[in-house]
Coordinates of C-alpha atoms and ligand atoms in Angstrom, one line a residue:
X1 CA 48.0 -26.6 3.9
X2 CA 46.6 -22.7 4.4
X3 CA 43.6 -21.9 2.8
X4 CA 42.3 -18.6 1.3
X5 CA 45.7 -16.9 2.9
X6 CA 48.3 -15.5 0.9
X7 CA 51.7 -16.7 1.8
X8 CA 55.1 -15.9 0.6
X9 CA 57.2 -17.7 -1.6
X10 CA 60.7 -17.3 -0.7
X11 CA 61.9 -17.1 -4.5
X12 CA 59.7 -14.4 -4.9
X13 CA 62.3 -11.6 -5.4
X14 CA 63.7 -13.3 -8.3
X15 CA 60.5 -14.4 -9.7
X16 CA 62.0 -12.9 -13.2
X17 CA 65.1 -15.1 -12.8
X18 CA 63.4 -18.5 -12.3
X19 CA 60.8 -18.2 -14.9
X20 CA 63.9 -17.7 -17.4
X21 CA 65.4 -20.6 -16.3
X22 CA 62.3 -22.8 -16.5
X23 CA 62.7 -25.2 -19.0
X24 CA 60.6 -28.3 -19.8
X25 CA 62.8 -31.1 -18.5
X26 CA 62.0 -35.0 -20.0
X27 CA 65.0 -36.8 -19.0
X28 CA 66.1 -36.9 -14.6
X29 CA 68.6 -38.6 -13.1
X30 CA 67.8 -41.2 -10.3
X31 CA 68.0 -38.7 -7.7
X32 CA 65.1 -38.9 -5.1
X33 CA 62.9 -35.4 -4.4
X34 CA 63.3 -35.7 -0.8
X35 CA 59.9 -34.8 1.4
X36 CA 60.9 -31.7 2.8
X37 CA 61.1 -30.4 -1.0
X38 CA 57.8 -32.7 -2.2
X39 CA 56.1 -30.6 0.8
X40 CA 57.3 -27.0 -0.4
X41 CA 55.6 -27.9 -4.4
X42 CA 52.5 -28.9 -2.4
X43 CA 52.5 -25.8 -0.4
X44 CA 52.9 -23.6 -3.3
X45 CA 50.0 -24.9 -5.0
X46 CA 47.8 -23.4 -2.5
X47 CA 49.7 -19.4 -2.6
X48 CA 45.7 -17.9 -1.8
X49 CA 46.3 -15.6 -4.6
X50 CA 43.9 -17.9 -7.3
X51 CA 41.9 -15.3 -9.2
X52 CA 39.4 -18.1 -10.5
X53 CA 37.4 -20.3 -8.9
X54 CA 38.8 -24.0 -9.2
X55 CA 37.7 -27.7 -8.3
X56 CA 40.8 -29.0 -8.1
X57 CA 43.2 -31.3 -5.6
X58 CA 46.7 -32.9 -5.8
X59 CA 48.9 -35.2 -5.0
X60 CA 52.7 -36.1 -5.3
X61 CA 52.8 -39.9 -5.9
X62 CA 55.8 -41.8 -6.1
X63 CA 56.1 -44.6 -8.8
X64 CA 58.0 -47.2 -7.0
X65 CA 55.5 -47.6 -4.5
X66 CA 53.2 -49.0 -7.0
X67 CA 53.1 -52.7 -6.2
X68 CA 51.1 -53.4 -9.1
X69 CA 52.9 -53.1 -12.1
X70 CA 49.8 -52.2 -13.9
X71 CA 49.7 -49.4 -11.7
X72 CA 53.2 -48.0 -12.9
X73 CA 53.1 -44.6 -14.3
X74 CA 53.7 -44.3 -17.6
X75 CA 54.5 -41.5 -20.0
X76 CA 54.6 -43.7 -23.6
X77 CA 58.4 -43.0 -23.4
X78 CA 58.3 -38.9 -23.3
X79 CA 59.6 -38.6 -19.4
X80 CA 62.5 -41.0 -19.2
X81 CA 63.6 -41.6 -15.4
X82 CA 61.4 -39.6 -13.5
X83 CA 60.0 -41.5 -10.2
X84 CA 57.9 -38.5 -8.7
X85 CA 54.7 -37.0 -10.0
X86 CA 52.9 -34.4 -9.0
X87 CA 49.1 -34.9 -10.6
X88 CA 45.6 -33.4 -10.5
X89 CA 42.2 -34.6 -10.7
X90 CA 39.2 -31.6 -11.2
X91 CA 35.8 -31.2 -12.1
X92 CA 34.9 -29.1 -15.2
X93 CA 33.2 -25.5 -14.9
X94 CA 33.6 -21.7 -15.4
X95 CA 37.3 -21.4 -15.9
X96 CA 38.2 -24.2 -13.5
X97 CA 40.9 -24.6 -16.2
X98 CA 42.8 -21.8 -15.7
X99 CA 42.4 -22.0 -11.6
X100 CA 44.4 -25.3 -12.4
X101 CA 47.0 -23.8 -14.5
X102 CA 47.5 -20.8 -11.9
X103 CA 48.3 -23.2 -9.1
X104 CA 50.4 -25.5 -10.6
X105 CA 52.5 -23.2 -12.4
X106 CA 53.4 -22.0 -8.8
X107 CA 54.3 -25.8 -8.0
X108 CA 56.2 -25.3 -11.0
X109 CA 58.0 -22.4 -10.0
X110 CA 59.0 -23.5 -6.5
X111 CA 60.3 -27.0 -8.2
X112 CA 62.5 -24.7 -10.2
X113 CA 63.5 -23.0 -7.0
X114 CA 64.9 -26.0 -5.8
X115 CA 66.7 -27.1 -8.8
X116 CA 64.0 -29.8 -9.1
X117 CA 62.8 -30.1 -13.1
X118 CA 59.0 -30.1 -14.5
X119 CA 57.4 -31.0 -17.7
X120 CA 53.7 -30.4 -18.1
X121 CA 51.8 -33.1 -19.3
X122 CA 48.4 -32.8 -20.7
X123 CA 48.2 -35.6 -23.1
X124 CA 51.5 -37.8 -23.0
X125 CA 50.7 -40.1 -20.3
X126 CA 48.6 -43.1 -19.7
X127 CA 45.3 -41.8 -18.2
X128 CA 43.9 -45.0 -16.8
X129 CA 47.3 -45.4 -14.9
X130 CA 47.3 -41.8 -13.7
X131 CA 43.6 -42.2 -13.0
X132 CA 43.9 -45.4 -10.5
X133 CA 46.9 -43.8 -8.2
X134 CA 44.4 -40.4 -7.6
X135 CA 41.5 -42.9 -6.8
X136 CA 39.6 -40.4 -9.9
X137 CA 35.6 -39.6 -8.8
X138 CA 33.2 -40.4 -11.9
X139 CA 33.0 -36.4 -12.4
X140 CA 36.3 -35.8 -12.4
X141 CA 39.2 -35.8 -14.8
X142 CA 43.1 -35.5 -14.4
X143 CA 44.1 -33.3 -17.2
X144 CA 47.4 -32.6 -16.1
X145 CA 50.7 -34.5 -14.2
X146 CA 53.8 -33.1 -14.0
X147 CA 56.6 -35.0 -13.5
X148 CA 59.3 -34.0 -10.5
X149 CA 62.9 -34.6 -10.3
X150 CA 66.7 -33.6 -10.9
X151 CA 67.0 -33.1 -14.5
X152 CA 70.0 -35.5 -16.3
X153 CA 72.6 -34.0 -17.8
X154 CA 71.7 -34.9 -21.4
X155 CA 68.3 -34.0 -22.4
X156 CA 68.0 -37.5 -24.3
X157 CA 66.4 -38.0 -28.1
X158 CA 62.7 -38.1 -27.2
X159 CA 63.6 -35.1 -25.6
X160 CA 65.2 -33.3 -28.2
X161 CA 62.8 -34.5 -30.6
X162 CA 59.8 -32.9 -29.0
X163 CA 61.4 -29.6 -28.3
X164 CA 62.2 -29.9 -32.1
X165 CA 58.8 -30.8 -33.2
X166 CA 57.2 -27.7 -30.9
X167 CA 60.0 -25.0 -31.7
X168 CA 59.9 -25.2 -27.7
X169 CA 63.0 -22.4 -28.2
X170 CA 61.0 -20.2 -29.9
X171 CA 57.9 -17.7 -29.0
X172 CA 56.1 -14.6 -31.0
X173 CA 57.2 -11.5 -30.7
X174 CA 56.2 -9.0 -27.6
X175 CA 54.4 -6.9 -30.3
X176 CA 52.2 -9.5 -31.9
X177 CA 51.4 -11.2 -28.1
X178 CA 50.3 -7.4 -26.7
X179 CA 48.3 -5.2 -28.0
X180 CA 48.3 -1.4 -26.8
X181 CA 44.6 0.7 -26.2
X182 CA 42.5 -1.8 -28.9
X183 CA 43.5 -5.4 -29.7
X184 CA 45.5 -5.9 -32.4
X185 CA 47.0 -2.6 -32.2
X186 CA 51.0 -3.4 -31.3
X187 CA 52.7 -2.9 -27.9
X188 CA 56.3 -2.0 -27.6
X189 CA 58.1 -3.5 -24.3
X190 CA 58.8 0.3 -23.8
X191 CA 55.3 1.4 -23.9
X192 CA 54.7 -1.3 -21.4
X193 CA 56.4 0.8 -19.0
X194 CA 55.5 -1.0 -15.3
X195 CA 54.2 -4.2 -17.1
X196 CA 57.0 -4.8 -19.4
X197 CA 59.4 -7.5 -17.1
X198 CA 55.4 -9.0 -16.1
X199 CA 54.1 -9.3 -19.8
X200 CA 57.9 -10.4 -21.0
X201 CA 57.8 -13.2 -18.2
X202 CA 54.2 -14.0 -19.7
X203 CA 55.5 -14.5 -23.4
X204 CA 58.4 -16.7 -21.8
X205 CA 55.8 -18.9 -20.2
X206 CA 55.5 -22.4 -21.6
X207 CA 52.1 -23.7 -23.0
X208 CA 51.0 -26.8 -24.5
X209 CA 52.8 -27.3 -28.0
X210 CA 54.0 -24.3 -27.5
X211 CA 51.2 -22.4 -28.8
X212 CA 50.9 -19.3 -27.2
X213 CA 47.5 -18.8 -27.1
X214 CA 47.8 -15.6 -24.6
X215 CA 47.0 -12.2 -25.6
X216 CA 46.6 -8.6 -23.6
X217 CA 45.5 -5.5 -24.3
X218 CA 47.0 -2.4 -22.3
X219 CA 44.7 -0.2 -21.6
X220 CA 45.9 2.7 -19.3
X221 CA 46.7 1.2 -16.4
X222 CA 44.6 -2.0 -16.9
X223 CA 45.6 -5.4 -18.8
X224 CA 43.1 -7.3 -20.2
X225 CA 43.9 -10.8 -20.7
X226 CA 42.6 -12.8 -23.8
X227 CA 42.4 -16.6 -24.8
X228 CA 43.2 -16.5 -29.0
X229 CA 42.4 -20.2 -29.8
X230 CA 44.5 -22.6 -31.8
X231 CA 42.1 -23.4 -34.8
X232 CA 41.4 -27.5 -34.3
X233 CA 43.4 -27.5 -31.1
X234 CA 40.9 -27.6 -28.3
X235 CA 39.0 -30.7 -30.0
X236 CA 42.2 -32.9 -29.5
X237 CA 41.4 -33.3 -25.8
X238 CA 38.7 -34.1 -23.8
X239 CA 39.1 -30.3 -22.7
X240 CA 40.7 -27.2 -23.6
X241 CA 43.8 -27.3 -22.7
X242 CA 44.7 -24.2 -24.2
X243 CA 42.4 -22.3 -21.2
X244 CA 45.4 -24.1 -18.4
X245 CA 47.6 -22.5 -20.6
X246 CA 46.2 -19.1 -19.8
X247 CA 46.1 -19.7 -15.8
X248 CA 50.2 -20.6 -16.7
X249 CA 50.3 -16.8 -18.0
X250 CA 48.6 -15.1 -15.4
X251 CA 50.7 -17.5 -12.7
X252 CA 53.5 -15.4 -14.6
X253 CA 52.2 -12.0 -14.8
X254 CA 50.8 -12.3 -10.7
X255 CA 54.4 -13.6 -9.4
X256 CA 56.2 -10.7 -11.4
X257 CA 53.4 -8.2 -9.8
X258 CA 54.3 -9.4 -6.4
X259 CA 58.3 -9.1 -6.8
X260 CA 58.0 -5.8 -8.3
X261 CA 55.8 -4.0 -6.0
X262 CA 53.1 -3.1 -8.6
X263 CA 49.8 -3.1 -6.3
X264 CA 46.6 -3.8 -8.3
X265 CA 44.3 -7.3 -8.4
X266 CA 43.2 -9.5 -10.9
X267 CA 39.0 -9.0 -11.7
X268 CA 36.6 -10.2 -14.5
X269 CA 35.2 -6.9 -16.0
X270 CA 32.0 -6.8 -17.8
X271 CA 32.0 -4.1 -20.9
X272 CA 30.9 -5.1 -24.3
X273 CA 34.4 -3.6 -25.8
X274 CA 35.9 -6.1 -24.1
X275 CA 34.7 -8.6 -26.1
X276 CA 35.4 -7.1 -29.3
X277 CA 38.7 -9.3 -30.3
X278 CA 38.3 -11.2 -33.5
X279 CA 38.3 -14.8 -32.4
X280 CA 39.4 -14.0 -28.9
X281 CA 38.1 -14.6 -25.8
X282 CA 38.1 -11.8 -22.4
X283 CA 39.2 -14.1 -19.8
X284 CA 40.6 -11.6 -16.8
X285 CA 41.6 -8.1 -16.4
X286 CA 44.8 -7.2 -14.1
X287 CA 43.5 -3.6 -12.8
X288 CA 45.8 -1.3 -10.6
Ligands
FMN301 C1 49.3 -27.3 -20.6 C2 50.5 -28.0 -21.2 C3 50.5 -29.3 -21.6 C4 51.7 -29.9 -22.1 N1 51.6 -31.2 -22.5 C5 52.7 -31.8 -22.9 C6 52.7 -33.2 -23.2 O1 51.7 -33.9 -23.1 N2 53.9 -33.8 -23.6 C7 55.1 -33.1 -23.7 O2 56.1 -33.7 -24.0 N3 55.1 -31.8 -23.4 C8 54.0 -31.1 -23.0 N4 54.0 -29.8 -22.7 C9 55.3 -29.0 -22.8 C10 55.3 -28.0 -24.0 O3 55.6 -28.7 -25.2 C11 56.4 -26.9 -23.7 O4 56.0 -26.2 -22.6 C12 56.6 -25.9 -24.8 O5 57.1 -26.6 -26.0 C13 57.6 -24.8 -24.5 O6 58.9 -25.4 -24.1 P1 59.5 -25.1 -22.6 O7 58.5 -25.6 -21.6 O8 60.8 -25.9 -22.6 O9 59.7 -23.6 -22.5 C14 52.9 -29.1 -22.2 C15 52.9 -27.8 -21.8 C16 51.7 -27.2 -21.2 C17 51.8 -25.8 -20.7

């Protein structure tokens, strides 16, 4: 795999087009992800473009070649005939969450590619299980696996159920997710000039539950990025899950940057107006 290099994905141009289509998919048909496309996911993970530090590895593991039964994969009935995972196993530290949620969200994105269907997983699947098959070091967890393969043509009950239960169709409006100058203060997608496709493409983004715990501030021709926490959410795991969430987001806004030609770089800025956001949290600025 490259390291520390930028490389391009050759979906790119139509970054816009694939995030639309992205769809959590629980139900696949028994067709195998061959290798050559199990490669490309693990070869997007690593795009060099990571704006946080991150502790984290991966591995695509195939369920059938768990002899052990014990050592099957299982998803408590959520992900119905999906043989191919793609899991990680981290360390926690300084937004080591979000690194996570940046990288795989371009795994994500390049399964989509391919036709190949995701669903992110931070708390429907049996840990121990997941645990044994990435041989898990005594400091590290596996907060996330993502099962790969080619959706079924029904999306099943479970399926329906869940997307039911999180309003999965639904998200907030561009004006309540963006603010424009001060936070709080509502951005139109036409006063998002440049950034409107990349913040739209942000709001389209999944996240766990469905939350949408991403917020941003416009401010000239910065975007600050902000963390607004589900009240009670974060204690429900063993981590915040809401923080992979926000790496998902700025996966989003980065790819959209890149097919649309707007130069800039992502960088944490230190300013004590930045931190003035209700409940919020400053977690990266996207400065151009
Ligand atoms: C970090 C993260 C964790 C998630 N964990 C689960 C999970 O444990 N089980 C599940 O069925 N869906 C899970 N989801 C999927 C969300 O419910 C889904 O993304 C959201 O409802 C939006 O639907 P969409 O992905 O189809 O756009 C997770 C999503 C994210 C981003």
């Amino acid at each position: 795999m490259l390291n520390n290099q930028t490389q391009t994905l050759n979906w790119l141009a139509d970054a816009e087009g694939i995030i639309r289509a992205r769809r959590s998919t629980r139900g696949f048909k028994n067709t195998p992800v061959t290798q050559e496309t199990q490669a490309r996911i693990m070869h997007a993970l690593n795009t060099g473009r990571n704006p946080f530090k991150s502790s984290h590895r991966f591995n695509i593991i195939e369920n059938s070649n768990m002899s052990d039964d014990n050592m099957k994969l299982g998803t408590y009935g959520v992900i119905k005939g999906a043989n191919t995972y793609l899991l990680s196993a981290m360390t926690l530290g300084d937004n080591h969450l979000e690194a996570l949620g940046f990288d795989m969200e371009y795994a994500v994105l390049q399964a989509q590619s391919e036709g190949i269907g995701t669903c992110w997983l931070g708390g429907t699947f049996n840990k121990s299980q997941f645990a044994a098959a990435i041989q898990l070091q005594s400091n590290e967890i596996v907060p996330i696996v993502i099962p790969l393969g080619v959706p079924a043509d029904k999306a099943g009950l479970v399926g329906q159920m869940i997307r039911g239960l999180a309003g999965s169709n639904n998200r907030l409006p561009f004006e309540s997710l963006f603010f424009k100058g001060t936070y709080g203060s509502p951005l139109t997608m036409s006063q998002a000039g440049k950034y409107a496709q990349a913040l739209e493409m942000v709001r389209l983004g999944p996240s766990a539950s469905n939350k949408q715990p991403w917020r941003a501030v416009l401010d000239d021709n910065t975007v600050h990025f902000y963390l607004k926490p589900t009240k009670g959410y974060a204690k429900a795991l063993s981590y915040d899950i809401q923080r992979v969430d926000m790496g998902i987001a700025i996966c989003h806004f980065d790819a959209m940057v890149q097919a649309q030609g707007i130069p800039g770089h992502f960088e944490k800025l230190k300013g004590p107006e930045l931190e003035k956001s209700d409940d919020s949290e400053y977690i990266i600025s996207f400065v151009s």
